[in-house]
Coordinates of C-alpha atoms in Angstrom, one line a residue:
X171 CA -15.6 123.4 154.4
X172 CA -14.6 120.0 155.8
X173 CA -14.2 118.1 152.7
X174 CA -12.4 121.4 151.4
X175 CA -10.5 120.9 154.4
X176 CA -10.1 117.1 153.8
X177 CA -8.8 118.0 150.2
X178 CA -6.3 120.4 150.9
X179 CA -4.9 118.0 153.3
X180 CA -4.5 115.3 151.1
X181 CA -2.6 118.1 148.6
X182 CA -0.4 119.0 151.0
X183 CA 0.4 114.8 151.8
X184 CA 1.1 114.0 148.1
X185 CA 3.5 117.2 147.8
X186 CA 5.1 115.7 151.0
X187 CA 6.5 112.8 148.4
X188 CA 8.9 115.5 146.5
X189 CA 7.9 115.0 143.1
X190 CA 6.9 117.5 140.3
X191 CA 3.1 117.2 139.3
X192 CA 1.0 119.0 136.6
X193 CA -2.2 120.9 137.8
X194 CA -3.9 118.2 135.8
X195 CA -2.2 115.0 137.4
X196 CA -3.0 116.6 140.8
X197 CA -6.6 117.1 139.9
X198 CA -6.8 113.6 138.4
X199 CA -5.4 112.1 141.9
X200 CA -7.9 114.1 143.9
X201 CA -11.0 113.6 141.5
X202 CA -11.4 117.6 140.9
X203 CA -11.0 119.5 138.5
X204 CA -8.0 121.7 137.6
X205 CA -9.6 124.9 139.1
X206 CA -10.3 123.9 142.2
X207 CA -6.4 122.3 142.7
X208 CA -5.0 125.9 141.9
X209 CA -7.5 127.5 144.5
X210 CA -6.2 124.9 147.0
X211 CA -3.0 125.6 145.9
X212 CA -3.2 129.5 146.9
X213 CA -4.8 128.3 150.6
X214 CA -1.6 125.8 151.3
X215 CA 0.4 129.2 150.5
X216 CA -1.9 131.5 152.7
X217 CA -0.8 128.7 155.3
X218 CA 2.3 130.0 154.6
X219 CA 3.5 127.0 152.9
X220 CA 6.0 127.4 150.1
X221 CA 4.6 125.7 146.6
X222 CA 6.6 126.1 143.7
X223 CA 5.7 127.0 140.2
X224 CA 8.6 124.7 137.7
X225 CA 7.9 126.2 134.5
X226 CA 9.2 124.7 131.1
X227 CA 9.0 120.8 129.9
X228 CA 8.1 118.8 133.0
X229 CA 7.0 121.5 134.9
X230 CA 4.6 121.5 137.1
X231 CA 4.1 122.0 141.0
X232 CA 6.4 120.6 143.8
X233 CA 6.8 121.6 147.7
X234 CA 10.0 124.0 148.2
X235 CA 12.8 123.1 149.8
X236 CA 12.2 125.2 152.8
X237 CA 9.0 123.9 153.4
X238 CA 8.3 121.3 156.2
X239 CA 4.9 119.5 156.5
X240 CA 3.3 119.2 159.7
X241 CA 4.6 116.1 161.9
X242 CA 2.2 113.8 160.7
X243 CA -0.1 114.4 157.0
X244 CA -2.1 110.9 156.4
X245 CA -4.4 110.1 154.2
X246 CA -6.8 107.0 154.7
X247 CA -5.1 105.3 151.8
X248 CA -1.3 106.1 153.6
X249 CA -2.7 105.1 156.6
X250 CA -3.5 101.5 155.4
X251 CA -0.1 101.1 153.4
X252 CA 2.0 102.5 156.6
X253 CA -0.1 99.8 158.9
X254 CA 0.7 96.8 156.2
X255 CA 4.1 97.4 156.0
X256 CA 4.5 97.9 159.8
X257 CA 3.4 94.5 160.4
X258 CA 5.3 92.8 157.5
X259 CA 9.0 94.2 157.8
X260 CA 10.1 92.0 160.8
X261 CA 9.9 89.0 158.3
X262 CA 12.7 90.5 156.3
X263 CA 14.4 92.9 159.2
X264 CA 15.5 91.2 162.3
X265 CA 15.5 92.7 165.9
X266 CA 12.7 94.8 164.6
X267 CA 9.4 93.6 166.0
X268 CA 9.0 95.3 169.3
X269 CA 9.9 98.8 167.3
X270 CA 7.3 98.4 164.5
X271 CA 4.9 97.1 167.1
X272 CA 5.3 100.1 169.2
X273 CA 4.8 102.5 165.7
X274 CA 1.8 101.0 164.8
X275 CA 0.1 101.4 167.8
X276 CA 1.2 105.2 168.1
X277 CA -0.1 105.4 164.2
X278 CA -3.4 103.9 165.5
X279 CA -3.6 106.9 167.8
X280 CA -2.7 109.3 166.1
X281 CA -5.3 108.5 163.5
X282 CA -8.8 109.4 163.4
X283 CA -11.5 106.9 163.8
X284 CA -12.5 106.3 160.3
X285 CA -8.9 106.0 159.4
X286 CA -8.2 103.5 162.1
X287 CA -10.9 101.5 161.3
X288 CA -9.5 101.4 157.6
X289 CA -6.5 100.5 158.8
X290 CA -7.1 97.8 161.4
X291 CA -8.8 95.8 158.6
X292 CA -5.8 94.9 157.1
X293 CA -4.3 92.9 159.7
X294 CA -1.6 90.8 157.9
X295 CA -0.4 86.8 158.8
X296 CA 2.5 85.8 156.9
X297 CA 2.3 82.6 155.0
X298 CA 4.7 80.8 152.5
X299 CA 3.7 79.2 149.2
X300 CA 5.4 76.2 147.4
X301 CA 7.6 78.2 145.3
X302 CA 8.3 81.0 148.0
X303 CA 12.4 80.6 149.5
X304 CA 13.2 84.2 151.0
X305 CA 16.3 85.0 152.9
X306 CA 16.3 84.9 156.3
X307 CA 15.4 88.0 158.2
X308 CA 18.3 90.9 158.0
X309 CA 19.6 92.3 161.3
X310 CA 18.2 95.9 161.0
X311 CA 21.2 97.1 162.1
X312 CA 23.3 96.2 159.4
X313 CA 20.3 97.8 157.3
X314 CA 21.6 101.1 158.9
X315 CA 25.2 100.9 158.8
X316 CA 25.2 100.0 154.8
X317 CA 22.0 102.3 154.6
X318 CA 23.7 105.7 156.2
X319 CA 27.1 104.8 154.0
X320 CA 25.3 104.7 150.7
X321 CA 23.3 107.9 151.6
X322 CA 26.5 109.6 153.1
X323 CA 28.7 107.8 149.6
X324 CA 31.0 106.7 152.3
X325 CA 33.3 103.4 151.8
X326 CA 32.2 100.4 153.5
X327 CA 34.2 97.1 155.2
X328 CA 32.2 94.2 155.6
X329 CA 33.2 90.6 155.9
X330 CA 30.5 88.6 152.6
X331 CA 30.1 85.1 153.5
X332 CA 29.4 83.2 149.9
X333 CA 27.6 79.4 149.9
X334 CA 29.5 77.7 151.9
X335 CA 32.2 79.9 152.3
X336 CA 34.1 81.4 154.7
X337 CA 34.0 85.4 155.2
X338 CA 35.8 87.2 153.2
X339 CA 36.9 91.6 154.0
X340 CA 36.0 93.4 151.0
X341 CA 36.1 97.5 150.7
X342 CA 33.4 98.6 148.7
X343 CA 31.6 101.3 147.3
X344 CA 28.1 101.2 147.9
X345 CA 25.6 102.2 145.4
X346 CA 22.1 101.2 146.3
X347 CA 19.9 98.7 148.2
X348 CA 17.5 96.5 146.2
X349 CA 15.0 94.1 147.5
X350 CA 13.6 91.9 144.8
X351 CA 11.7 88.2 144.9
X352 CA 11.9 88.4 148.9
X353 CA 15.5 89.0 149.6
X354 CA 17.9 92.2 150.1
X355 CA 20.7 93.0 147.8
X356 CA 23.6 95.6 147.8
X357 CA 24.6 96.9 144.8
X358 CA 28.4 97.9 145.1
X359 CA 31.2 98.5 143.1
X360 CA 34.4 96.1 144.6
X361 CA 37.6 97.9 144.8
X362 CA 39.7 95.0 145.2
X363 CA 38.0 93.1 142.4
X364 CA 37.5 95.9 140.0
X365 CA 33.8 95.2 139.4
X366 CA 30.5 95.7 140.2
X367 CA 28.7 92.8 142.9
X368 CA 25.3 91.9 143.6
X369 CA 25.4 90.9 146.8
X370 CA 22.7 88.9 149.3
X371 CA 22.5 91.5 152.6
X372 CA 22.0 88.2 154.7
X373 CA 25.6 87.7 154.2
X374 CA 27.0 90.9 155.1
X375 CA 28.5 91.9 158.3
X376 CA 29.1 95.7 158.2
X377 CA 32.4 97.1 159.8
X378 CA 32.7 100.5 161.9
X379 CA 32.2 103.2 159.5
X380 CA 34.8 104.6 157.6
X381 CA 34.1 107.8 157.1
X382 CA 35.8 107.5 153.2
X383 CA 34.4 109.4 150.3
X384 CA 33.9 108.1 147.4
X385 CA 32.3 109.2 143.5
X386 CA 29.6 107.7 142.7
X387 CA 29.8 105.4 139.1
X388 CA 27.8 104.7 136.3
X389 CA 25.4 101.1 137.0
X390 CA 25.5 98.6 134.8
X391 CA 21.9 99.1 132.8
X392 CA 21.6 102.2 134.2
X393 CA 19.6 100.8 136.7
X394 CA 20.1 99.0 140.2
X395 CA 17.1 96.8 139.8
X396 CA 18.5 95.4 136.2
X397 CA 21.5 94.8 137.5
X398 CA 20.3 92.4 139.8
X399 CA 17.6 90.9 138.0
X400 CA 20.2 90.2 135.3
X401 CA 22.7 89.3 137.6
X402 CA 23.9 85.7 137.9
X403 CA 26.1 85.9 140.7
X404 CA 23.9 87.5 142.9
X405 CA 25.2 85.1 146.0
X406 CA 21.8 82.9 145.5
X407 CA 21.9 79.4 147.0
X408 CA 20.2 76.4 146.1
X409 CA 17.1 76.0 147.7
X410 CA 16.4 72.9 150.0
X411 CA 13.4 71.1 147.7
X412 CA 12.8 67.7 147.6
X413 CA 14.0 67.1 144.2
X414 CA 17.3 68.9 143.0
X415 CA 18.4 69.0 139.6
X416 CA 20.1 71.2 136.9
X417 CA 20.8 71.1 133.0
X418 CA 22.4 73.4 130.2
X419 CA 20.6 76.0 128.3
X420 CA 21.3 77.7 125.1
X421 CA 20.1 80.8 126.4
X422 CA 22.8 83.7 127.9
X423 CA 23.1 83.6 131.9
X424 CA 21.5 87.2 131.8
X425 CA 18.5 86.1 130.5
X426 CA 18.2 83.3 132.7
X427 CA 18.8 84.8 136.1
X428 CA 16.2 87.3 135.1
X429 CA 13.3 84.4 134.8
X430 CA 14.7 81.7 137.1
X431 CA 12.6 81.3 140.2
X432 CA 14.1 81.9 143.5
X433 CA 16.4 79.5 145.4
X434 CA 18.1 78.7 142.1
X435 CA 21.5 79.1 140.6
X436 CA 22.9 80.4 137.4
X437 CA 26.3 79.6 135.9
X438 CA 27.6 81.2 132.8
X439 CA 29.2 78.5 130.7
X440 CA 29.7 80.8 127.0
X441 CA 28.3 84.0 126.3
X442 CA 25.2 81.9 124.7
X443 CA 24.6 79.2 126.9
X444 CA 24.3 78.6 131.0
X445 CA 23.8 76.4 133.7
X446 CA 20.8 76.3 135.9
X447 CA 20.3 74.4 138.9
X448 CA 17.0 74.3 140.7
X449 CA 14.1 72.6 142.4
X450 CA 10.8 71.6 142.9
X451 CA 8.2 69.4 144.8
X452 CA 8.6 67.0 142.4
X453 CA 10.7 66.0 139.4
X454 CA 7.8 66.9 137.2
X455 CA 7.6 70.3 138.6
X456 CA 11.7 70.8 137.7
X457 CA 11.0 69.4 134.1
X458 CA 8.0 71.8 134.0
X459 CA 10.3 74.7 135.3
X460 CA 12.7 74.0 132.6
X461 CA 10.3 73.9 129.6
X462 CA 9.3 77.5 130.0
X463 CA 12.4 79.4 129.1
X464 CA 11.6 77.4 125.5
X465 CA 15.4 76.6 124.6
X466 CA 17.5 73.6 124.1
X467 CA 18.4 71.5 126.8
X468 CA 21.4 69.4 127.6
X469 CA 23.8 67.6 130.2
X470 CA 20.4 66.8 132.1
X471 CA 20.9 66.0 135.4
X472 CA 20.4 63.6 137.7
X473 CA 18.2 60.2 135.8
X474 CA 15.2 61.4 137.7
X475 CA 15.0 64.8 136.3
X476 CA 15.2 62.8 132.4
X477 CA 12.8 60.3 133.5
X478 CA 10.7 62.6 134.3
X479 CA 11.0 64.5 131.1
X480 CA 10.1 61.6 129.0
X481 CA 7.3 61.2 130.7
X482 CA 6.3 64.6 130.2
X483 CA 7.0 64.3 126.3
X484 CA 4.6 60.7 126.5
X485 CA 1.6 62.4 128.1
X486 CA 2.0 65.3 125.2
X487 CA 2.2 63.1 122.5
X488 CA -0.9 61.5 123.7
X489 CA -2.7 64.6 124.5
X490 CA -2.0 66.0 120.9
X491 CA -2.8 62.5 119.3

């Protein structure tokens, strides 16, 4: 009865995400069989909770829209991914910290002893690696305003501060919030501009809420996350390395900004060729960077960056001899 009990449970948790699952992927998650899920299925509706049949092409079973879950449905597994990312968003969200220290010792409560114990064990100091340049932690508050105005597809002021810029009062429609290689960005449609932005959340100041409707529009790729893996101007500044340097490709600025490491920049010069700047540890390490997007390479910059590429070509020459 317990692990029956245990079972159900973890049913009723992974109907608690909103999606649309065949008996079979629900038995495959729970490591039963297809029977047993439909029996389980029947006692979650004795409890009086409301699982729907979607018949048809994608059909499946999904929680109905009445139904609410009890205050708090966790799964060992849950339990360890709620702890981890308690103790890992104040590195991105500022004036955080006392908040998500305060959840995460309610959630170690609240959990059962075998679940604690899973939990505790992943008890996570952050650390930076060479390559590794995220933004600097995002007042969560800002998070909210720009959060509540895409949910509620209200307009939103905010003053964007560029590189070295001053800020600047834009109007926009915001679409979606992505975070991708360790920094925040809005995706938004700018009504003065006309066009669609990428934009780095570390540089936004939200105003009071307008309270503006707006339609939502088609995003570029279809996707949020493409657009701002593709997108060059995406507000990314130039890492502070210790070497510095930048040269031509013949490859489209797309393409580029998709594959360039963070802390770099991407300039479009044609529709087939672009600019990147970056840096590394050494000049070696930019020349290295460089090699990999396997494309022509010119206007090399600075003497150190060449230097250093000659010498990479003069070890190769004598490695393949």
């Amino acid at each position: 009865m317990a692990a029956t009990s245990a079972r159900t449970l973890k049913l009723l948790s992974i109907f608690g995400i909103g999606a649309t699952l065949t008996a079979e992927q629900l038995a495959t998650r729970l490591g039963t069989s297809v029977r047993t899920v439909r029996r389980d299925i029947d006692t979650l509706r004795e409890l009086g909770y409301e699982i729907e049949a979607v018949r048809g092409t994608g059909g499946g079973y999904r929680l109905g829209p009445d139904a609410r879950l009890p205050p708090v449905v966790f799964d060992e597994e849950q339990a360890v991914a709620t702890a981890v990312a308690l103790q890992t968003v104040p590195a991105v969200l500022s004036g955080i910290r006392e908040n998500a220290a305060r959840a995460l010792a309610t959630l170690h409560q609240a959990m059962p002893a075998r679940s604690r114990l899973h939990a505790e064990a992943f008890t996570v100091s952050s650390a930076r690696n060479y390559w590794e340049f995220p933004a600097p932690p995002i007042d969560a508050e800002t998070v909210r305003a720009v959060g509540s105005a895409i949910n509620r597809r209200h307009l939103v002021r905010v003053d964007y501060t560029g590189d070295g810029e001053r800020p600047v009062a834009l109007t926009l429609e915001p679409h979606d919030l992505v975070v991708w290689a360790a920094r925040w960005y809005l995706v938004a449609f700018d009504l003065k501009g006309s066009r669609w932005r990428a934009m780095r959340m570390d540089r936004i100041q939200a105003h009071a809420p307008t309270h503006t409707p707006f339609d939502r529009r088609d995003i570029p790729h279809g996707d949020p996350v493409a657009f701002v893996m593709t997108a060059p101007d995406r507000g990314d500044a130039l890492a502070d390395w210790p070497c510095r340097g930048s040269a031509t490709l013949a490859l489209p600025a797309a393409t580029v900004a998709r594959y360039a490491p963070g802390g770099s920049i991407v300039t479009s010069v044609t529709e087939t060729t672009c600019r990147l700047a970056l840096g590394a540890w050494s000049w070696p390490g930019i020349a290295g960077l460089l090699l990999t997007f396997d494309a022509d390479l010119t206007d090399i910059e600075p003497a150190e960056l060449r230097q250093a590429l000659h010498s990479l070509r003069a070890r190769i020459v004598r490695g393949l001899g």
